[in-house]
């Protein structure tokens, strides 16, 4: 992948992890620069950013300390997503990741063209969250 795109993806990941970029800012930045989706894998502590031409960049992400629950708890996951969407006091992306793992999320995919995030459990269960309007 072109170094400019790698740098941009790394900037967005860092922005999520250190709280300097919101989810809408990250999505807008990546879309404006030709990305179509990204995947965050809590088990591998990695994030992969995809472009429509098949090019991708994999980056190390912060490790999630919370064990990933055996089953996906849709209600607990929806609560964590809701906190993120409302930016409740004390919200952090790292906290979101910990709550998501506790709710059984092993990885999630954000699709810009599909305008949704899909969260997957260890057994293939999924939770689809459309982008807010």
PDB file of C-alpha atoms in Angstrom:
ATOM      1  CA  UNK A   1       0.000   0.000   0.000  1.00  0.00           C
ATOM      2  CA  UNK A   2       1.115   3.529  -0.749  1.00  0.00           C
ATOM      3  CA  UNK A   3       2.877   5.056   2.263  1.00  0.00           C
ATOM      4  CA  UNK A   4       0.430   7.972   2.322  1.00  0.00           C
ATOM      5  CA  UNK A   5      -2.494   5.576   2.828  1.00  0.00           C
ATOM      6  CA  UNK A   6      -0.631   3.610   5.505  1.00  0.00           C
ATOM      7  CA  UNK A   7       0.096   6.853   7.357  1.00  0.00           C
ATOM      8  CA  UNK A   8      -3.531   7.943   7.070  1.00  0.00           C
ATOM      9  CA  UNK A   9      -4.825   4.606   8.435  1.00  0.00           C
ATOM     10  CA  UNK A  10      -2.311   4.748  11.301  1.00  0.00           C
ATOM     11  CA  UNK A  11      -3.382   8.308  12.104  1.00  0.00           C
ATOM     12  CA  UNK A  12      -7.036   7.252  12.278  1.00  0.00           C
ATOM     13  CA  UNK A  13      -6.253   4.245  14.499  1.00  0.00           C
ATOM     14  CA  UNK A  14      -4.160   6.394  16.823  1.00  0.00           C
ATOM     15  CA  UNK A  15      -6.918   9.022  16.849  1.00  0.00           C
ATOM     16  CA  UNK A  16      -9.448   6.402  17.976  1.00  0.00           C
ATOM     17  CA  UNK A  17      -7.131   4.958  20.608  1.00  0.00           C
ATOM     18  CA  UNK A  18      -6.049   8.279  22.115  1.00  0.00           C
ATOM     19  CA  UNK A  19      -9.436   9.961  21.770  1.00  0.00           C
ATOM     20  CA  UNK A  20      -8.353  12.738  19.395  1.00  0.00           C
ATOM     21  CA  UNK A  21     -10.702  11.614  16.592  1.00  0.00           C
ATOM     22  CA  UNK A  22     -14.362  10.627  16.843  1.00  0.00           C
ATOM     23  CA  UNK A  23     -15.893   7.749  14.894  1.00  0.00           C
ATOM     24  CA  UNK A  24     -17.604  10.147  12.432  1.00  0.00           C
ATOM     25  CA  UNK A  25     -14.282  11.972  11.876  1.00  0.00           C
ATOM     26  CA  UNK A  26     -12.473   8.691  11.262  1.00  0.00           C
ATOM     27  CA  UNK A  27     -15.117   7.446   8.830  1.00  0.00           C
ATOM     28  CA  UNK A  28     -15.124  10.756   6.923  1.00  0.00           C
ATOM     29  CA  UNK A  29     -11.318  10.857   6.722  1.00  0.00           C
ATOM     30  CA  UNK A  30     -11.019   7.283   5.483  1.00  0.00           C
ATOM     31  CA  UNK A  31     -13.863   7.653   2.966  1.00  0.00           C
ATOM     32  CA  UNK A  32     -12.462  10.913   1.586  1.00  0.00           C
ATOM     33  CA  UNK A  33      -9.201   9.105   0.953  1.00  0.00           C
ATOM     34  CA  UNK A  34     -10.624   6.111  -0.885  1.00  0.00           C
ATOM     35  CA  UNK A  35     -10.920   3.464   1.823  1.00  0.00           C
ATOM     36  CA  UNK A  36     -14.021   1.250   1.756  1.00  0.00           C
ATOM     37  CA  UNK A  37     -13.890  -0.531   5.116  1.00  0.00           C
ATOM     38  CA  UNK A  38     -11.838  -1.599   8.084  1.00  0.00           C
ATOM     39  CA  UNK A  39     -11.781  -4.549  10.464  1.00  0.00           C
ATOM     40  CA  UNK A  40     -10.691  -4.543  14.114  1.00  0.00           C
ATOM     41  CA  UNK A  41      -9.750  -7.939  15.566  1.00  0.00           C
ATOM     42  CA  UNK A  42      -9.587  -8.007  19.370  1.00  0.00           C
ATOM     43  CA  UNK A  43      -7.982 -11.471  19.439  1.00  0.00           C
ATOM     44  CA  UNK A  44      -5.037 -10.418  17.282  1.00  0.00           C
ATOM     45  CA  UNK A  45      -4.911  -6.802  18.509  1.00  0.00           C
ATOM     46  CA  UNK A  46      -4.922  -5.633  14.921  1.00  0.00           C
ATOM     47  CA  UNK A  47      -6.770  -3.345  12.541  1.00  0.00           C
ATOM     48  CA  UNK A  48      -6.897  -3.831   8.774  1.00  0.00           C
ATOM     49  CA  UNK A  49      -7.896  -1.013   6.429  1.00  0.00           C
ATOM     50  CA  UNK A  50      -9.181  -1.932   2.959  1.00  0.00           C
ATOM     51  CA  UNK A  51      -9.340  -0.092  -0.348  1.00  0.00           C
ATOM     52  CA  UNK A  52     -11.653  -1.133  -3.207  1.00  0.00           C
ATOM     53  CA  UNK A  53      -8.721  -2.135  -5.430  1.00  0.00           C
ATOM     54  CA  UNK A  54      -7.885  -4.992  -3.036  1.00  0.00           C
ATOM     55  CA  UNK A  55      -5.033  -3.165  -1.356  1.00  0.00           C
ATOM     56  CA  UNK A  56      -4.962  -3.210   2.440  1.00  0.00           C
ATOM     57  CA  UNK A  57      -2.808  -2.299   5.389  1.00  0.00           C
ATOM     58  CA  UNK A  58      -2.692  -4.222   8.683  1.00  0.00           C
ATOM     59  CA  UNK A  59      -1.668  -2.320  11.798  1.00  0.00           C
ATOM     60  CA  UNK A  60      -1.114  -3.379  15.397  1.00  0.00           C
ATOM     61  CA  UNK A  61      -3.861  -2.139  17.704  1.00  0.00           C
ATOM     62  CA  UNK A  62      -3.926  -1.877  21.475  1.00  0.00           C
ATOM     63  CA  UNK A  63      -4.523  -5.244  23.146  1.00  0.00           C
ATOM     64  CA  UNK A  64      -7.863  -5.796  24.858  1.00  0.00           C
ATOM     65  CA  UNK A  65      -7.340  -7.056  28.399  1.00  0.00           C
ATOM     66  CA  UNK A  66     -10.894  -8.315  28.906  1.00  0.00           C
ATOM     67  CA  UNK A  67     -11.444 -11.946  27.945  1.00  0.00           C
ATOM     68  CA  UNK A  68     -13.829 -12.281  25.008  1.00  0.00           C
ATOM     69  CA  UNK A  69     -17.049 -13.849  26.281  1.00  0.00           C
ATOM     70  CA  UNK A  70     -18.028 -17.187  24.768  1.00  0.00           C
ATOM     71  CA  UNK A  71     -21.355 -15.925  23.396  1.00  0.00           C
ATOM     72  CA  UNK A  72     -22.308 -12.603  21.850  1.00  0.00           C
ATOM     73  CA  UNK A  73     -24.602 -10.638  24.183  1.00  0.00           C
ATOM     74  CA  UNK A  74     -26.491  -8.348  21.815  1.00  0.00           C
ATOM     75  CA  UNK A  75     -27.988  -6.205  24.582  1.00  0.00           C
ATOM     76  CA  UNK A  76     -24.639  -5.555  26.274  1.00  0.00           C
ATOM     77  CA  UNK A  77     -23.007  -4.835  22.920  1.00  0.00           C
ATOM     78  CA  UNK A  78     -25.832  -2.469  21.925  1.00  0.00           C
ATOM     79  CA  UNK A  79     -25.368  -0.643  25.241  1.00  0.00           C
ATOM     80  CA  UNK A  80     -21.637  -0.156  24.548  1.00  0.00           C
ATOM     81  CA  UNK A  81     -22.403   1.048  21.019  1.00  0.00           C
ATOM     82  CA  UNK A  82     -25.040   3.442  22.381  1.00  0.00           C
ATOM     83  CA  UNK A  83     -22.531   4.940  24.817  1.00  0.00           C
ATOM     84  CA  UNK A  84     -20.133   5.495  21.933  1.00  0.00           C
ATOM     85  CA  UNK A  85     -22.805   7.084  19.752  1.00  0.00           C
ATOM     86  CA  UNK A  86     -23.900   9.427  22.548  1.00  0.00           C
ATOM     87  CA  UNK A  87     -20.306  10.110  23.647  1.00  0.00           C
ATOM     88  CA  UNK A  88     -21.392   9.673  27.276  1.00  0.00           C
ATOM     89  CA  UNK A  89     -19.169  11.283  29.905  1.00  0.00           C
ATOM     90  CA  UNK A  90     -16.101   9.133  30.435  1.00  0.00           C
ATOM     91  CA  UNK A  91     -16.428   7.412  27.038  1.00  0.00           C
ATOM     92  CA  UNK A  92     -13.218   6.166  25.466  1.00  0.00           C
ATOM     93  CA  UNK A  93     -12.574   3.896  22.519  1.00  0.00           C
ATOM     94  CA  UNK A  94     -10.437   1.676  24.742  1.00  0.00           C
ATOM     95  CA  UNK A  95     -13.331   1.360  27.183  1.00  0.00           C
ATOM     96  CA  UNK A  96     -15.645   0.576  24.269  1.00  0.00           C
ATOM     97  CA  UNK A  97     -13.301  -2.219  23.158  1.00  0.00           C
ATOM     98  CA  UNK A  98     -13.208  -3.710  26.677  1.00  0.00           C
ATOM     99  CA  UNK A  99     -17.022  -3.609  26.962  1.00  0.00           C
ATOM    100  CA  UNK A 100     -17.391  -5.098  23.486  1.00  0.00           C
ATOM    101  CA  UNK A 101     -15.071  -7.996  24.358  1.00  0.00           C
ATOM    102  CA  UNK A 102     -16.960  -8.590  27.611  1.00  0.00           C
ATOM    103  CA  UNK A 103     -20.145  -8.688  25.478  1.00  0.00           C
ATOM    104  CA  UNK A 104     -18.575 -11.430  23.334  1.00  0.00           C
ATOM    105  CA  UNK A 105     -17.329  -9.412  20.355  1.00  0.00           C
ATOM    106  CA  UNK A 106     -14.207 -10.970  18.839  1.00  0.00           C
ATOM    107  CA  UNK A 107     -13.942  -8.600  15.873  1.00  0.00           C
ATOM    108  CA  UNK A 108     -15.934  -6.033  13.952  1.00  0.00           C
ATOM    109  CA  UNK A 109     -16.104  -4.746  10.392  1.00  0.00           C
ATOM    110  CA  UNK A 110     -17.026  -1.188   9.461  1.00  0.00           C
ATOM    111  CA  UNK A 111     -18.378  -0.898   5.900  1.00  0.00           C
ATOM    112  CA  UNK A 112     -18.604   2.626   4.513  1.00  0.00           C
ATOM    113  CA  UNK A 113     -20.611   1.686   1.414  1.00  0.00           C
ATOM    114  CA  UNK A 114     -22.913  -0.482   3.534  1.00  0.00           C
ATOM    115  CA  UNK A 115     -23.172   2.298   6.143  1.00  0.00           C
ATOM    116  CA  UNK A 116     -22.949  -0.211   8.962  1.00  0.00           C
ATOM    117  CA  UNK A 117     -20.724  -1.941  11.455  1.00  0.00           C
ATOM    118  CA  UNK A 118     -21.041  -5.689  11.888  1.00  0.00           C
ATOM    119  CA  UNK A 119     -19.850  -7.202  15.170  1.00  0.00           C
ATOM    120  CA  UNK A 120     -18.966 -10.905  15.308  1.00  0.00           C
ATOM    121  CA  UNK A 121     -18.794 -13.300  18.236  1.00  0.00           C
ATOM    122  CA  UNK A 122     -16.504 -16.263  18.603  1.00  0.00           C
ATOM    123  CA  UNK A 123     -19.167 -18.643  17.289  1.00  0.00           C
ATOM    124  CA  UNK A 124     -20.068 -16.563  14.234  1.00  0.00           C
ATOM    125  CA  UNK A 125     -22.989 -14.787  15.867  1.00  0.00           C
ATOM    126  CA  UNK A 126     -23.352 -11.246  14.580  1.00  0.00           C
ATOM    127  CA  UNK A 127     -24.875  -7.913  15.461  1.00  0.00           C
ATOM    128  CA  UNK A 128     -25.462  -5.327  12.712  1.00  0.00           C
ATOM    129  CA  UNK A 129     -25.417  -1.670  13.656  1.00  0.00           C
ATOM    130  CA  UNK A 130     -26.457   0.762  10.890  1.00  0.00           C
ATOM    131  CA  UNK A 131     -24.706   4.123  10.913  1.00  0.00           C
ATOM    132  CA  UNK A 132     -26.748   6.773  12.681  1.00  0.00           C
ATOM    133  CA  UNK A 133     -28.371   9.274  10.331  1.00  0.00           C
TER     134      UNK A 133
END
